[in-house]
mmCIF file of C-alpha atoms and ligand atoms in Angstrom:
data_model
loop_
_atom_site.group_PDB
_atom_site.id
_atom_site.type_symbol
_atom_site.label_atom_id
_atom_site.label_comp_id
_atom_site.label_asym_id
_atom_site.label_seq_id
_atom_site.Cartn_x
_atom_site.Cartn_y
_atom_site.Cartn_z
ATOM 1 C CA MET A 1 80.357 -44.646 -16.704
ATOM 2 C CA LYS A 2 79.727 -41.235 -17.002
ATOM 3 C CA ILE A 3 82.860 -39.341 -14.443
ATOM 4 C CA ILE A 4 81.437 -35.325 -13.568
ATOM 5 C CA GLU A 5 84.144 -34.200 -11.701
ATOM 6 C CA ALA A 6 82.434 -31.192 -9.017
ATOM 7 C CA LYS A 7 85.222 -28.615 -6.963
ATOM 8 C CA ASP A 8 84.120 -29.670 -3.654
ATOM 9 C CA TYR A 9 81.477 -31.348 -1.556
ATOM 10 C CA ASN A 10 79.213 -28.936 -2.282
ATOM 11 C CA ASP A 11 79.361 -28.623 -5.727
ATOM 12 C CA MET A 12 79.644 -32.061 -5.736
ATOM 13 C CA SER A 13 76.092 -31.778 -3.793
ATOM 14 C CA ARG A 14 74.561 -29.717 -6.444
ATOM 15 C CA LYS A 15 75.429 -31.477 -8.933
ATOM 16 C CA ALA A 16 73.998 -34.553 -7.726
ATOM 17 C CA ALA A 17 70.605 -32.713 -6.699
ATOM 18 C CA ASN A 18 70.461 -31.432 -10.498
ATOM 19 C CA ILE A 19 70.478 -35.203 -11.525
ATOM 20 C CA LEU A 20 67.579 -36.377 -9.062
ATOM 21 C CA SER A 21 65.631 -33.504 -9.556
ATOM 22 C CA ALA A 22 65.976 -34.047 -13.247
ATOM 23 C CA GLN A 23 64.254 -37.644 -12.400
ATOM 24 C CA VAL A 24 61.466 -36.312 -10.866
ATOM 25 C CA ILE A 25 60.861 -33.427 -13.241
ATOM 26 C CA MET A 26 60.994 -36.170 -16.067
ATOM 27 C CA LYS A 27 58.821 -38.920 -14.355
ATOM 28 C CA PRO A 28 56.902 -37.452 -11.490
ATOM 29 C CA ASP A 29 55.575 -40.760 -9.845
ATOM 30 C CA CYS A 30 59.479 -41.923 -10.456
ATOM 31 C CA VAL A 31 60.902 -44.452 -7.896
ATOM 32 C CA LEU A 32 63.951 -43.137 -6.318
ATOM 33 C CA GLY A 33 66.306 -45.829 -4.390
ATOM 34 C CA LEU A 34 68.161 -43.833 -1.281
ATOM 35 C CA ALA A 35 70.639 -43.821 0.344
ATOM 36 C CA THR A 36 71.958 -42.959 3.962
ATOM 37 C CA GLY A 37 75.590 -41.862 5.088
ATOM 38 C CA SER A 38 77.418 -38.222 5.527
ATOM 39 C CA THR A 39 77.535 -37.775 1.891
ATOM 40 C CA PRO A 40 74.319 -37.207 0.123
ATOM 41 C CA VAL A 41 73.454 -35.261 3.021
ATOM 42 C CA GLY A 42 74.059 -32.059 0.755
ATOM 43 C CA ALA A 43 72.454 -33.563 -1.781
ATOM 44 C CA TYR A 44 69.085 -33.779 0.243
ATOM 45 C CA ARG A 45 69.508 -30.243 1.673
ATOM 46 C CA GLN A 46 69.330 -28.925 -1.651
ATOM 47 C CA LEU A 47 66.220 -31.160 -2.473
ATOM 48 C CA VAL A 48 64.756 -29.823 0.321
ATOM 49 C CA GLU A 49 65.843 -26.058 -0.957
ATOM 50 C CA ARG A 50 64.474 -26.569 -4.236
ATOM 51 C CA PHE A 51 61.136 -28.445 -3.197
ATOM 52 C CA GLU A 52 60.619 -24.901 -0.661
ATOM 53 C CA LYS A 53 61.272 -22.928 -3.576
ATOM 54 C CA GLY A 54 58.395 -24.387 -5.559
ATOM 55 C CA ASP A 55 60.614 -26.285 -8.144
ATOM 56 C CA LEU A 56 59.687 -29.884 -6.981
ATOM 57 C CA ASP A 57 56.708 -31.904 -6.438
ATOM 58 C CA PHE A 58 57.736 -35.501 -4.749
ATOM 59 C CA SER A 59 53.338 -35.926 -3.843
ATOM 60 C CA GLN A 60 53.955 -38.875 -6.430
ATOM 61 C CA VAL A 61 57.258 -39.973 -6.189
ATOM 62 C CA LYS A 62 58.193 -43.349 -4.590
ATOM 63 C CA SER A 63 61.131 -44.462 -2.392
ATOM 64 C CA VAL A 64 62.879 -47.392 -1.119
ATOM 65 C CA ASN A 65 66.239 -47.610 0.539
ATOM 66 C CA LEU A 66 69.247 -49.214 0.481
ATOM 67 C CA ASP A 67 69.306 -50.645 3.938
ATOM 68 C CA GLU A 68 68.693 -50.624 7.314
ATOM 69 C CA TYR A 69 70.820 -51.789 10.719
ATOM 70 C CA LYS A 70 69.235 -54.689 12.047
ATOM 71 C CA GLY A 71 67.724 -54.335 15.609
ATOM 72 C CA LEU A 72 67.528 -50.566 15.384
ATOM 73 C CA GLU A 73 64.095 -49.003 16.595
ATOM 74 C CA ARG A 74 62.736 -46.533 14.161
ATOM 75 C CA THR A 75 62.950 -44.200 16.313
ATOM 76 C CA ASN A 76 66.747 -44.180 17.671
ATOM 77 C CA ASP A 77 68.127 -41.216 15.813
ATOM 78 C CA GLN A 78 71.000 -43.779 14.453
ATOM 79 C CA SER A 79 68.419 -45.720 12.071
ATOM 80 C CA TYR A 80 67.760 -45.071 8.658
ATOM 81 C CA TYR A 81 64.403 -44.488 8.512
ATOM 82 C CA TYR A 82 65.255 -41.695 11.069
ATOM 83 C CA PHE A 83 67.935 -40.468 8.927
ATOM 84 C CA MET A 84 65.657 -40.250 6.041
ATOM 85 C CA HIS A 85 62.616 -38.745 7.682
ATOM 86 C CA GLU A 86 65.384 -36.011 9.498
ATOM 87 C CA ASN A 87 67.353 -35.430 6.298
ATOM 88 C CA LEU A 88 64.551 -35.600 4.101
ATOM 89 C CA PHE A 89 61.267 -36.501 4.377
ATOM 90 C CA ASN A 90 59.860 -34.392 6.940
ATOM 91 C CA HIS A 91 61.045 -31.535 4.449
ATOM 92 C CA VAL A 92 59.108 -32.253 1.068
ATOM 93 C CA ASN A 93 55.630 -33.314 0.416
ATOM 94 C CA ILE A 94 56.814 -37.173 -0.165
ATOM 95 C CA LYS A 95 53.756 -39.109 1.026
ATOM 96 C CA GLU A 96 55.346 -41.424 4.184
ATOM 97 C CA GLU A 97 53.309 -44.308 2.716
ATOM 98 C CA ASN A 98 55.624 -44.046 -0.222
ATOM 99 C CA THR A 99 58.336 -44.263 1.655
ATOM 100 C CA ASN A 100 60.575 -47.882 2.314
ATOM 101 C CA VAL A 101 62.944 -48.790 4.586
ATOM 102 C CA PRO A 102 63.548 -52.429 4.976
ATOM 103 C CA ASN A 103 62.458 -52.749 8.423
ATOM 104 C CA GLY A 104 65.363 -53.570 11.131
ATOM 105 C CA MET A 105 62.984 -54.222 13.657
ATOM 106 C CA GLU A 106 61.442 -57.671 11.851
ATOM 107 C CA PRO A 107 63.770 -60.400 13.415
ATOM 108 C CA ASP A 108 63.062 -63.137 10.586
ATOM 109 C CA ALA A 109 66.151 -61.833 8.461
ATOM 110 C CA GLU A 110 63.995 -64.164 5.395
ATOM 111 C CA LYS A 111 60.837 -63.230 5.955
ATOM 112 C CA GLU A 112 62.220 -59.532 5.882
ATOM 113 C CA CYS A 113 64.804 -59.382 2.586
ATOM 114 C CA ALA A 114 62.267 -61.395 0.731
ATOM 115 C CA ARG A 115 59.370 -58.954 1.433
ATOM 116 C CA TYR A 116 61.542 -55.998 0.729
ATOM 117 C CA GLU A 117 62.932 -57.552 -2.718
ATOM 118 C CA ALA A 118 58.742 -58.127 -3.510
ATOM 119 C CA LEU A 119 58.109 -54.396 -2.692
ATOM 120 C CA ILE A 120 60.808 -53.028 -5.086
ATOM 121 C CA ASP A 121 59.243 -55.240 -7.763
ATOM 122 C CA SER A 122 56.082 -54.566 -7.431
ATOM 123 C CA LEU A 123 57.146 -50.618 -7.288
ATOM 124 C CA GLY A 124 57.928 -51.440 -11.272
ATOM 125 C CA GLY A 125 61.472 -51.509 -10.113
ATOM 126 C CA VAL A 126 64.211 -48.194 -9.251
ATOM 127 C CA ASP A 127 64.102 -45.561 -11.828
ATOM 128 C CA LEU A 128 67.494 -43.949 -10.262
ATOM 129 C CA GLN A 129 69.297 -44.947 -7.755
ATOM 130 C CA LEU A 130 71.377 -43.201 -5.340
ATOM 131 C CA LEU A 131 75.010 -44.253 -3.957
ATOM 132 C CA GLY A 132 77.284 -43.343 -1.679
ATOM 133 C CA LEU A 133 80.561 -45.487 -1.534
ATOM 134 C CA GLY A 134 82.294 -47.247 1.774
ATOM 135 C CA HIS A 135 85.910 -46.752 2.325
ATOM 136 C CA ASN A 136 86.201 -50.649 1.672
ATOM 137 C CA GLY A 137 83.860 -50.294 -1.879
ATOM 138 C CA HIS A 138 80.851 -51.173 0.089
ATOM 139 C CA ILE A 139 77.527 -50.003 -1.351
ATOM 140 C CA GLY A 140 74.596 -50.513 0.397
ATOM 141 C CA PHE A 141 75.863 -52.700 3.157
ATOM 142 C CA ASN A 142 77.141 -55.035 0.612
ATOM 143 C CA GLU A 143 80.740 -55.515 2.283
ATOM 144 C CA PRO A 144 83.876 -57.719 0.362
ATOM 145 C CA ALA A 145 83.222 -60.678 -0.171
ATOM 146 C CA GLU A 146 84.054 -63.776 -2.363
ATOM 147 C CA ALA A 147 80.865 -63.642 -4.272
ATOM 148 C CA PHE A 148 78.164 -60.813 -5.130
ATOM 149 C CA ASP A 149 75.141 -61.209 -2.779
ATOM 150 C CA LYS A 150 72.302 -60.794 -5.174
ATOM 151 C CA ALA A 151 69.186 -59.947 -3.305
ATOM 152 C CA THR A 152 68.259 -58.526 -0.449
ATOM 153 C CA HIS A 153 70.096 -60.245 2.601
ATOM 154 C CA CYS A 154 71.338 -59.735 6.016
ATOM 155 C CA VAL A 155 74.974 -59.260 6.512
ATOM 156 C CA ASN A 156 77.235 -59.216 9.084
ATOM 157 C CA LEU A 157 79.464 -55.405 9.146
ATOM 158 C CA THR A 158 82.904 -55.937 8.760
ATOM 159 C CA GLU A 159 85.252 -54.250 11.941
ATOM 160 C CA ARG A 160 86.265 -51.059 9.339
ATOM 161 C CA THR A 161 82.214 -50.765 8.719
ATOM 162 C CA ILE A 162 81.586 -50.957 12.640
ATOM 163 C CA GLU A 163 84.932 -48.785 13.070
ATOM 164 C CA ALA A 164 84.002 -45.845 10.554
ATOM 165 C CA ASN A 165 80.214 -45.822 12.055
ATOM 166 C CA LYS A 166 81.009 -45.810 15.529
ATOM 167 C CA ARG A 167 81.420 -41.908 15.616
ATOM 168 C CA PHE A 168 77.803 -42.133 15.087
ATOM 169 C CA PHE A 169 76.897 -43.847 18.242
ATOM 170 C CA ALA A 170 77.875 -43.148 21.698
ATOM 171 C CA SER A 171 80.858 -46.361 21.511
ATOM 172 C CA ALA A 172 82.180 -49.176 19.004
ATOM 173 C CA ASP A 173 80.027 -51.638 21.319
ATOM 174 C CA ASP A 174 76.733 -49.545 20.598
ATOM 175 C CA VAL A 175 76.868 -49.874 16.471
ATOM 176 C CA PRO A 176 74.597 -52.755 15.506
ATOM 177 C CA ARG A 177 76.400 -55.805 13.780
ATOM 178 C CA GLN A 178 74.206 -57.082 10.974
ATOM 179 C CA ALA A 179 72.234 -54.777 8.993
ATOM 180 C CA TYR A 180 69.494 -55.439 5.948
ATOM 181 C CA THR A 181 70.850 -54.220 2.464
ATOM 182 C CA MET A 182 69.767 -54.515 -1.087
ATOM 183 C CA GLY A 183 71.592 -56.866 -2.804
ATOM 184 C CA ILE A 184 74.174 -56.389 -6.024
ATOM 185 C CA GLY A 185 71.570 -57.777 -7.949
ATOM 186 C CA THR A 186 69.036 -55.805 -6.263
ATOM 187 C CA ILE A 187 70.946 -52.239 -6.955
ATOM 188 C CA MET A 188 72.256 -53.185 -10.129
ATOM 189 C CA ARG A 189 68.465 -53.335 -11.694
ATOM 190 C CA ALA A 190 67.872 -50.131 -11.188
ATOM 191 C CA LYS A 191 67.365 -48.009 -14.747
ATOM 192 C CA LYS A 192 70.124 -45.251 -13.773
ATOM 193 C CA ILE A 193 72.760 -45.141 -10.962
ATOM 194 C CA LEU A 194 74.228 -41.691 -9.562
ATOM 195 C CA ILE A 195 76.915 -42.669 -7.520
ATOM 196 C CA ILE A 196 78.664 -39.712 -4.975
ATOM 197 C CA VAL A 197 81.829 -39.253 -3.719
ATOM 198 C CA SER A 198 83.565 -36.733 -1.913
ATOM 199 C CA GLY A 199 87.066 -36.677 -0.048
ATOM 200 C CA GLU A 200 90.800 -37.730 -0.497
ATOM 201 C CA ASP A 201 90.331 -40.498 2.019
ATOM 202 C CA LYS A 202 88.224 -41.955 -0.771
ATOM 203 C CA ALA A 203 90.648 -41.289 -3.539
ATOM 204 C CA GLU A 204 92.325 -45.020 -3.443
ATOM 205 C CA ILE A 205 88.794 -46.327 -3.460
ATOM 206 C CA VAL A 206 87.484 -44.473 -6.377
ATOM 207 C CA ARG A 207 90.421 -45.801 -8.259
ATOM 208 C CA ASP A 208 90.308 -49.437 -7.417
ATOM 209 C CA ALA A 209 86.402 -49.102 -7.635
ATOM 210 C CA PHE A 210 85.784 -47.563 -11.451
ATOM 211 C CA PHE A 211 89.180 -48.407 -12.915
ATOM 212 C CA GLY A 212 90.222 -51.810 -10.962
ATOM 213 C CA PRO A 213 88.857 -55.129 -11.771
ATOM 214 C CA VAL A 214 85.490 -56.284 -11.293
ATOM 215 C CA THR A 215 85.121 -58.352 -8.089
ATOM 216 C CA PRO A 216 83.587 -58.921 -4.941
ATOM 217 C CA LYS A 217 86.608 -57.954 -2.852
ATOM 218 C CA VAL A 218 85.391 -54.831 -3.893
ATOM 219 C CA PRO A 219 81.674 -54.707 -4.442
ATOM 220 C CA ALA A 220 81.481 -51.091 -6.516
ATOM 221 C CA SER A 221 83.241 -52.224 -8.836
ATOM 222 C CA ILE A 222 80.401 -54.287 -10.329
ATOM 223 C CA LEU A 223 79.005 -51.002 -11.428
ATOM 224 C CA GLN A 224 81.711 -50.764 -14.159
ATOM 225 C CA MET A 225 78.902 -53.680 -15.744
ATOM 226 C CA HIS A 226 75.705 -51.198 -15.580
ATOM 227 C CA PRO A 227 74.526 -49.647 -18.362
ATOM 228 C CA ASP A 228 74.021 -46.137 -17.165
ATOM 229 C CA VAL A 229 76.118 -45.033 -14.251
ATOM 230 C CA THR A 230 77.140 -41.718 -13.388
ATOM 231 C CA LEU A 231 79.980 -40.877 -10.228
ATOM 232 C CA VAL A 232 79.923 -37.470 -9.418
ATOM 233 C CA ALA A 233 82.985 -37.117 -7.428
ATOM 234 C CA ASP A 234 85.291 -33.952 -5.939
ATOM 235 C CA ALA A 235 88.470 -33.244 -7.020
ATOM 236 C CA ALA A 236 89.683 -35.108 -3.878
ATOM 237 C CA ALA A 237 88.010 -38.197 -4.386
ATOM 238 C CA LEU A 238 89.533 -38.319 -8.092
ATOM 239 C CA SER A 239 92.750 -37.249 -7.428
ATOM 240 C CA LYS A 240 93.682 -41.110 -8.387
ATOM 241 C CA ILE A 241 92.101 -42.190 -10.977
ATOM 242 C CA PRO A 242 94.258 -42.814 -14.425
ATOM 243 C CA ARG A 243 94.255 -39.664 -16.078
HETATM 244 C C1 GLP B 301 77.553 -46.646 5.504
HETATM 245 C C2 GLP B 301 76.468 -46.857 4.565
HETATM 246 C C3 GLP B 301 76.301 -46.439 3.249
HETATM 247 C C4 GLP B 301 77.453 -45.409 2.766
HETATM 248 C C5 GLP B 301 78.794 -45.472 3.328
HETATM 249 C C6 GLP B 301 79.728 -44.512 2.683
HETATM 250 O O1 GLP B 301 77.952 -47.688 5.568
HETATM 251 N N1 GLP B 301 75.559 -47.925 4.678
HETATM 252 O O2 GLP B 301 75.442 -46.905 2.065
HETATM 253 O O3 GLP B 301 77.530 -45.216 1.734
HETATM 254 O O4 GLP B 301 78.429 -46.053 4.610
HETATM 255 O O5 GLP B 301 79.158 -43.444 3.945
HETATM 256 P P1 GLP B 301 79.522 -42.322 4.340
HETATM 257 O O6 GLP B 301 79.334 -41.165 3.004
HETATM 258 O O7 GLP B 301 79.435 -41.349 5.668
HETATM 259 O O8 GLP B 301 80.939 -41.919 4.063
#
């Protein structure tokens, strides 16, 4: 794993955007795996700025998002579909038909998860997968578990994740209890992975995930086994790693 230390959140966002931009420039018709959460917002802003300057062209880029809440309409401002449009898709020249987010309104989990896996395969797999890191080590919505979930599946969110995400909803009761997420196997099949982390509150999980044992109890720890992972994290998030 390659670790790139950034000064702060803005610096992390710039460095992450550099890697995403390089991918788009080197392979204009690449498949980007995209993530939501507060961490990638700054990197998406950077990509929009570079697009506006004329330095980036998304006209042939395809995207697949990691996850989506089950039961939220696309028009709900907390859906990941909405988030992606607000933060990136509406501001660059990516074609709507080339963007993909799991369909949270499909009630048949098996059907939707099979569709999403087949879709990723039909695109030839993900060239560069962007990831954030949950406080409990989750990636996408792969929560700590007894075994790694391989394919796209429906998850029951943990209390900790519901707690962490409730700030975006009127109350904890409004946070959906389930989500569709790419599985660990889906994520691990990406050719390259870029994981971004910011803030002291993630310092312990950065240490456990990337310097501790590989275990499904810390889902991100599996990334230690991937041949091409770059961690871009700010100094605060790296403050507890062994030096
Ligand atoms: C959410 C998302 C993840 C994200 C994580 C961290 O629940 N499903 O994809 O990486 O939590 O979020 P944040 O970046 O806001 O800390």
